[in-house]
Amino acid sequence: MDYVKRILDIVVNQNKWRRYECLNLVASENVISPLAEKVYLSDFMSRYNEHNAESHYQGTKFAMEIEYVVKKIFEEKFNTDKIEIRPLSGGLANLIVYRSILKPGDTFISPKLTAGGHVSSTRYGVAGVLSLAEIPMFFDSDEMTVDVDKTVELINNVRPKLIMFGRSVILFPEPIKEIKNEIDPKIKIVYDAAHVFGLIWGGKFQDPLDEGADIITTSTHKTFPGPQGGAIIARSDIDEKIWRKLEFTTFPGVVYNHHIHRFPALGITALEMNEFGKEYAEQVISNAKALAEGLFNYGFNVLCPHKRFTASHQVLIDVRELDGGRKVATKLEENNIIVTKIALPWDSDKDATGNPSGIRIGVQEMTRWGMRESEMKYIAELFHEILNENKSVRDKVVEFRKGFREIRYCFKVERYEDYLARLFGGF
Ligand code: DSN
């Protein structure tokens, strides 16, 4: 067996299939821009730069500089100097924050897994690994938002050190302000922005720090279309002791090699989002509403019709009557439409990894590929043909994708040809 050939074939097949032949509708994914992709591969991918204030390695002047520059771009955007971009993922960012504020055995309040809570904020994930005891927030499943009154009462009874808005299913903004106003100001509020970070950057979702959150954790590759990674952003006036603990938990605590090669791509994405983020975020939300409405009109049980379905990039469908989330997601994949199964509030934790009630759809990537409301209507029609009429539409999907092969909302690579020639060996 020629494994080299096999490996190269796998990569070619992945690129051809997922990049050019599928409708990628996974709410936690995206596609990075051509320029960000070009600078992703560089000598940085082979280097270390373990550091606190100073690097513990030699040969790191450019590694220090790129981290400084990207942090500066984040600082200017969020108006705070408390930025940490070394965590390799949003889950790891959550671990660092929990470890910096809580001790084993401490209680904190977070969303229930089946009410959209991300696994890292539950006993099955980071919170469990750190021996934290999570108490679920109350959730109103008709409104698909936190039940403020009951949750305030819970917080005031439990008096935790921290509450976490940590959700990977998010249709509507979190009631940060409403809760903040009613609880002890010493309780730290953390907002996991992983899913909606691009919408926040574009100014089209809530502004968590402005509404009273102390810390944002995020990943950098969902609606924010950067390289895979994580970040932590705190209010500039956060207790210095907490911030120092957070930096030391990052390194030497849990992140050694922080994969420096992400940073040029992260910086480019951030600058692209400064320029195109508003227009992109607006189109994402409008596309999500259009897709939800189209699906609803075909008779799908789309959640929250009374609230125009969604205010984010996500659309949720209850597919219990179509055999459940796992089966529906599999059937869609056979037709090159990629979504994820998802637990809905009426499911049990066990259902989440089995055959839960729902599927979760995210429109951010196909928006980046140039799709707009009319394409969303067509996608709804494809869902109808597959799931209601049992038709195979794989060939139609491949044909449809041929019209959407250029990534939008980003810089033109051609503007940077001279630099790129140097990057790839023209010294
Ligand atoms: N599992 C990702 C999601 O799909 O939401 C986040 O880690």
XYZ file of C-alpha atoms and ligand atoms in Angstrom:
434
model
C 0.000 0.000 0.000
C 1.416 3.366 -1.009
C 0.418 5.358 2.058
C 1.827 8.599 0.651
C -0.497 8.379 -2.300
C -3.350 7.427 -0.011
C -2.772 10.421 2.254
C -2.584 12.813 -0.698
C -5.769 11.291 -2.109
C -7.565 11.759 1.204
C -6.702 15.454 1.257
C -7.692 15.964 -2.379
C -10.975 14.131 -1.758
C -11.727 16.192 1.362
C -11.045 19.458 -0.451
C -13.117 18.501 -3.470
C -16.045 17.170 -1.457
C -16.458 19.487 1.518
C -15.100 22.649 -0.081
C -16.719 22.523 -3.510
C -19.476 19.921 -3.611
C -21.326 20.214 -0.298
C -23.711 22.622 1.299
C -21.793 23.100 4.550
C -24.377 24.030 7.144
C -22.606 23.056 10.372
C -23.150 25.941 12.780
C -19.680 25.639 14.329
C -17.646 25.691 11.126
C -16.643 28.200 8.477
C -14.128 28.703 5.719
C -11.124 30.978 6.120
C -10.342 33.582 3.485
C -7.816 32.940 0.693
C -5.338 35.427 2.165
C -5.698 34.003 5.680
C -5.182 30.532 4.244
C -2.022 31.604 2.428
C -0.409 33.010 5.567
C -1.512 30.028 7.663
C 1.332 27.928 6.288
C 4.622 29.459 7.336
C 7.761 28.745 9.321
C 5.803 29.617 12.482
C 4.180 26.186 12.267
C 7.433 24.567 13.416
C 8.311 26.904 16.282
C 7.802 27.336 19.987
C 7.403 30.544 21.926
C 6.573 29.663 25.532
C 6.361 32.980 27.294
C 5.012 35.089 30.076
C 6.194 38.696 29.802
C 9.385 37.444 28.119
C 9.941 34.478 25.856
C 11.688 31.437 27.331
C 13.004 30.546 23.870
C 15.451 32.133 21.468
C 14.589 33.001 17.874
C 11.198 34.342 18.766
C 11.314 38.039 17.837
C 8.773 37.618 15.031
C 6.672 35.178 17.051
C 6.439 37.811 19.811
C 5.692 40.500 17.229
C 2.864 38.636 15.504
C 1.198 37.826 18.835
C 1.545 41.473 19.890
C 0.065 42.775 16.621
C -2.941 40.423 16.654
C -3.641 41.227 20.293
C -3.469 44.923 19.415
C -6.149 44.441 16.720
C -8.369 42.689 19.301
C -7.606 45.363 21.900
C -8.689 48.130 19.552
C -11.871 46.270 18.667
C -12.951 45.469 22.235
C -11.470 48.502 23.945
C -9.580 46.445 26.513
C -5.983 45.371 26.992
C -7.076 42.079 28.603
C -6.717 39.772 25.605
C -5.401 36.208 25.632
C -5.134 34.479 22.237
C -3.001 31.466 23.162
C -5.775 28.953 24.012
C -6.051 26.435 21.203
C -9.837 26.192 21.345
C -12.930 27.677 22.946
C -13.190 24.676 25.281
C -9.646 25.254 26.498
C -10.427 28.960 26.967
C -13.328 27.898 29.198
C -11.060 25.597 31.186
C -8.597 28.436 31.765
C -11.324 30.800 32.964
C -12.929 28.226 35.267
C -9.541 27.275 36.732
C -8.662 30.930 37.326
C -11.820 31.817 39.224
C -13.159 28.599 40.757
C -11.768 25.858 42.972
C -12.591 22.136 42.835
C -15.962 21.599 44.498
C -17.200 25.117 43.701
C -20.635 25.543 42.225
C -21.402 27.619 39.178
C -24.471 28.189 37.049
C -24.584 27.374 33.334
C -27.068 26.247 30.664
C -28.219 22.665 30.678
C -26.732 20.482 27.937
C -30.099 19.909 26.279
C -30.989 23.590 26.550
C -28.063 24.391 24.290
C -25.289 24.278 26.872
C -21.861 23.570 25.448
C -20.401 20.360 26.813
C -17.359 22.175 28.258
C -19.656 23.937 30.715
C -21.179 20.695 31.966
C -20.172 17.745 34.130
C -19.325 15.790 30.953
C -16.658 18.292 29.919
C -14.228 20.775 31.419
C -16.448 21.554 34.415
C -16.467 17.853 35.323
C -12.714 17.493 34.753
C -12.135 20.367 37.198
C -14.554 18.840 39.749
C -16.902 21.799 39.548
C -20.558 21.354 40.307
C -22.747 22.991 37.672
C -26.320 23.947 38.369
C -28.432 24.483 35.256
C -29.975 27.858 34.483
C -33.715 27.822 34.022
C -34.690 27.848 30.368
C -37.915 28.755 28.611
C -38.143 26.298 25.744
C -40.988 28.188 24.016
C -38.902 31.333 23.844
C -35.570 29.480 23.547
C -34.012 31.877 26.055
C -33.061 31.824 29.719
C -35.958 32.209 32.153
C -34.720 35.385 33.850
C -36.915 35.444 36.959
C -36.298 31.838 37.964
C -32.584 32.075 37.152
C -32.156 35.261 39.205
C -33.860 33.539 42.130
C -31.548 30.544 41.697
C -28.427 32.717 41.584
C -29.484 34.674 44.658
C -30.067 31.425 46.548
C -26.915 29.604 45.439
C -24.646 32.677 45.383
C -22.056 31.139 43.035
C -18.749 32.838 42.227
C -19.463 32.587 38.526
C -22.259 32.233 36.033
C -21.571 31.106 32.507
C -23.645 31.876 29.436
C -22.083 28.914 27.659
C -24.161 27.834 24.737
C -23.564 26.050 21.436
C -27.224 26.324 20.515
C -28.074 30.005 20.423
C -30.947 31.544 18.521
C -31.391 34.729 20.547
C -29.236 37.016 22.727
C -28.664 36.106 26.374
C -30.319 38.273 29.066
C -26.998 39.448 30.523
C -28.175 42.923 31.501
C -31.434 41.707 33.022
C -29.614 39.177 35.199
C -26.635 41.386 36.045
C -28.945 44.069 37.438
C -30.498 41.652 39.919
C -27.490 39.821 41.361
C -24.491 40.476 43.575
C -22.021 42.509 41.442
C -19.159 40.357 42.792
C -20.456 37.323 40.852
C -18.407 37.007 37.679
C -20.379 36.730 34.449
C -18.694 34.813 31.649
C -20.095 34.699 28.105
C -19.024 31.947 25.731
C -19.211 33.763 22.415
C -17.830 30.907 20.313
C -20.865 30.586 18.076
C -21.740 34.230 17.645
C -18.307 35.877 17.780
C -18.453 36.922 14.114
C -21.912 38.426 14.600
C -20.681 40.287 17.672
C -17.614 41.506 15.761
C -19.917 42.699 12.995
C -22.049 44.584 15.548
C -25.186 42.574 14.796
C -25.618 40.537 17.981
C -25.370 41.564 21.612
C -22.240 43.252 22.986
C -21.548 41.073 26.059
C -18.905 43.247 27.742
C -21.039 46.352 27.324
C -24.078 44.544 28.738
C -22.239 43.473 31.893
C -20.227 40.327 31.194
C -16.784 40.332 32.816
C -15.162 37.878 30.439
C -15.808 36.565 26.937
C -14.396 33.226 25.893
C -14.565 32.278 22.252
C -13.331 30.141 19.467
C -12.078 31.865 16.357
C -13.592 29.752 13.613
C -17.380 29.658 13.750
C -19.243 32.797 12.675
C -15.859 34.501 13.098
C -14.263 32.902 10.046
C -10.683 32.541 11.243
C -8.278 29.658 11.780
C -9.306 27.136 14.431
C -8.346 28.395 17.888
C -9.609 30.072 21.036
C -9.407 33.417 22.794
C -10.293 35.132 26.060
C -11.297 38.796 26.283
C -11.968 40.486 29.615
C -13.152 43.926 30.656
C -10.237 46.315 31.060
C -11.203 46.893 34.706
C -11.257 43.216 35.674
C -9.418 42.457 38.920
C -5.684 42.323 38.034
C -5.268 39.273 40.270
C -7.808 37.309 38.246
C -6.235 38.355 34.971
C -2.731 37.393 36.154
C -4.065 34.028 37.309
C -5.704 33.578 33.948
C -2.451 34.295 32.095
C -0.516 31.903 34.323
C -3.180 29.228 33.940
C -2.713 29.617 30.189
C 1.073 29.286 30.495
C 2.696 27.487 32.287
C -0.680 25.977 33.204
C -2.144 24.292 30.167
C -0.912 25.729 26.857
C 2.721 25.036 25.890
C 2.916 25.196 22.170
C 0.190 27.637 21.270
C 0.461 26.951 17.508
C 1.838 30.337 16.527
C 1.135 29.732 12.856
C -2.538 30.530 13.580
C -1.798 34.133 14.391
C -1.090 35.664 10.957
C -4.346 34.111 9.705
C -6.172 35.246 12.837
C -4.921 38.809 12.352
C -5.889 38.868 8.676
C -9.365 37.543 9.516
C -9.804 40.183 12.219
C -8.864 42.940 9.762
C -11.211 41.500 7.148
C -13.958 41.459 9.764
C -13.192 45.108 10.590
C -13.778 45.915 6.936
C -16.571 43.517 5.916
C -17.913 42.147 9.212
C -21.031 44.315 9.432
C -22.214 43.458 5.926
C -21.365 39.762 6.456
C -23.121 39.515 9.832
C -26.224 41.241 8.456
C -26.379 38.815 5.538
C -25.834 35.794 7.806
C -28.772 36.718 10.019
C -30.997 37.554 7.065
C -30.072 34.234 5.400
C -30.843 32.300 8.593
C -34.290 33.903 8.776
C -34.912 33.227 5.071
C -33.910 29.574 5.372
C -36.006 29.109 8.504
C -39.032 30.664 6.840
C -38.557 28.551 3.696
C -38.333 25.362 5.752
C -41.351 26.376 7.816
C -43.354 26.957 4.647
C -42.553 23.392 3.554
C -44.073 22.167 6.813
C -40.909 21.571 8.833
C -41.218 22.088 12.565
C -38.800 25.027 12.769
C -38.446 26.388 16.301
C -39.720 29.828 17.292
C -41.882 30.956 14.349
C -43.423 33.555 16.691
C -39.991 35.227 17.028
C -39.102 35.111 13.314
C -37.198 31.893 14.105
C -33.748 33.241 14.913
C -31.567 36.285 15.540
C -28.297 34.413 14.952
C -26.727 32.194 12.272
C -28.581 29.125 13.561
C -31.862 27.492 12.628
C -33.288 24.620 14.676
C -35.759 22.033 13.447
C -37.538 19.500 15.619
C -37.372 16.348 13.478
C -38.868 13.792 15.872
C -41.566 13.020 13.311
C -38.903 12.397 10.655
C -37.089 9.741 12.739
C -34.877 12.033 14.795
C -31.753 14.158 14.382
C -29.206 11.434 13.739
C -31.232 9.828 10.952
C -32.151 13.113 9.319
C -28.550 14.403 9.449
C -27.355 11.140 7.882
C -29.923 11.348 5.100
C -28.946 14.936 4.371
C -25.255 13.957 4.272
C -26.046 11.302 1.643
C -27.188 14.265 -0.436
C -24.096 16.382 0.321
C -25.929 18.610 2.784
C -23.965 18.708 6.036
C -25.714 19.631 9.305
C -25.438 18.381 12.893
C -27.945 16.529 14.999
C -28.739 18.405 18.202
C -30.525 17.826 21.500
C -33.530 20.038 22.146
C -34.797 21.063 25.593
C -37.205 18.134 25.864
C -34.440 15.558 25.282
C -32.433 13.747 27.945
C -28.638 14.122 28.199
C -28.347 10.595 26.813
C -30.302 11.558 23.693
C -27.691 14.225 22.918
C -25.197 11.681 21.610
C -27.856 9.236 20.407
C -30.733 10.184 18.162
C -31.852 13.554 19.568
C -34.963 15.467 18.533
C -33.324 18.138 16.474
C -30.990 19.245 13.764
C -29.006 22.479 13.983
C -28.275 24.392 10.801
C -25.812 27.284 10.453
C -25.754 29.492 7.361
C -22.519 31.411 7.965
C -20.263 29.381 5.671
C -22.615 29.354 2.704
C -23.061 33.102 3.223
C -19.271 33.435 2.876
C -19.522 31.503 -0.387
C -21.894 34.190 -1.649
C -25.353 32.759 -1.012
C -28.233 35.080 -0.231
C -31.947 34.834 0.571
C -32.996 33.308 -2.773
C -30.422 30.516 -2.389
C -31.748 29.879 1.127
C -35.219 29.344 -0.382
C -33.710 26.815 -2.791
C -31.935 25.009 0.049
C -35.298 24.743 1.845
C -36.703 23.168 -1.321
C -33.837 20.640 -1.367
C -34.594 19.713 2.275
C -38.229 19.207 1.267
C -37.296 16.935 -1.643
C -34.948 14.840 0.500
C -36.927 14.595 3.715
C -40.566 14.880 2.638
C -40.424 13.389 -0.865
C -37.588 10.936 -0.334
C -35.764 12.088 -3.474
C -32.043 11.964 -4.096
C -30.703 15.451 -4.887
C -26.946 14.889 -4.576
C -26.266 15.758 -8.219
C -28.406 18.873 -7.963
C -26.419 19.987 -4.903
C -23.083 19.491 -6.691
C -24.382 21.485 -9.669
C -25.782 24.235 -7.402
C -22.435 24.604 -5.577
C -20.649 25.265 -8.894
C -22.115 28.771 -8.828
C -20.601 29.515 -5.389
C -16.886 28.978 -5.397
C -15.553 32.371 -4.450
C -15.259 33.409 -0.813
C -16.715 36.848 -0.076
C -16.234 39.439 2.684
C -12.443 39.259 2.456
C -9.375 40.921 0.951
C -8.337 40.145 -2.606
C -5.241 37.951 -2.623
C -3.975 39.604 -5.817
C -3.324 42.819 -3.875
C -0.644 40.980 -1.916
C 1.050 38.956 -4.665
C 4.537 40.393 -4.022
C 4.377 39.566 -0.329
C 3.043 36.092 -1.014
C 5.849 35.409 -3.492
C 8.303 36.185 -0.674
C 6.390 34.006 1.747
C 6.686 31.045 -0.562
C 10.402 31.244 -1.185
C 11.143 34.208 -3.409
C 13.778 35.702 -1.102
N -18.946 21.067 19.086
C -18.970 22.445 18.661
C -20.331 22.802 18.199
O -20.693 22.197 17.219
O -21.039 23.648 18.733
C -18.418 23.328 19.652
O -17.315 22.781 20.298
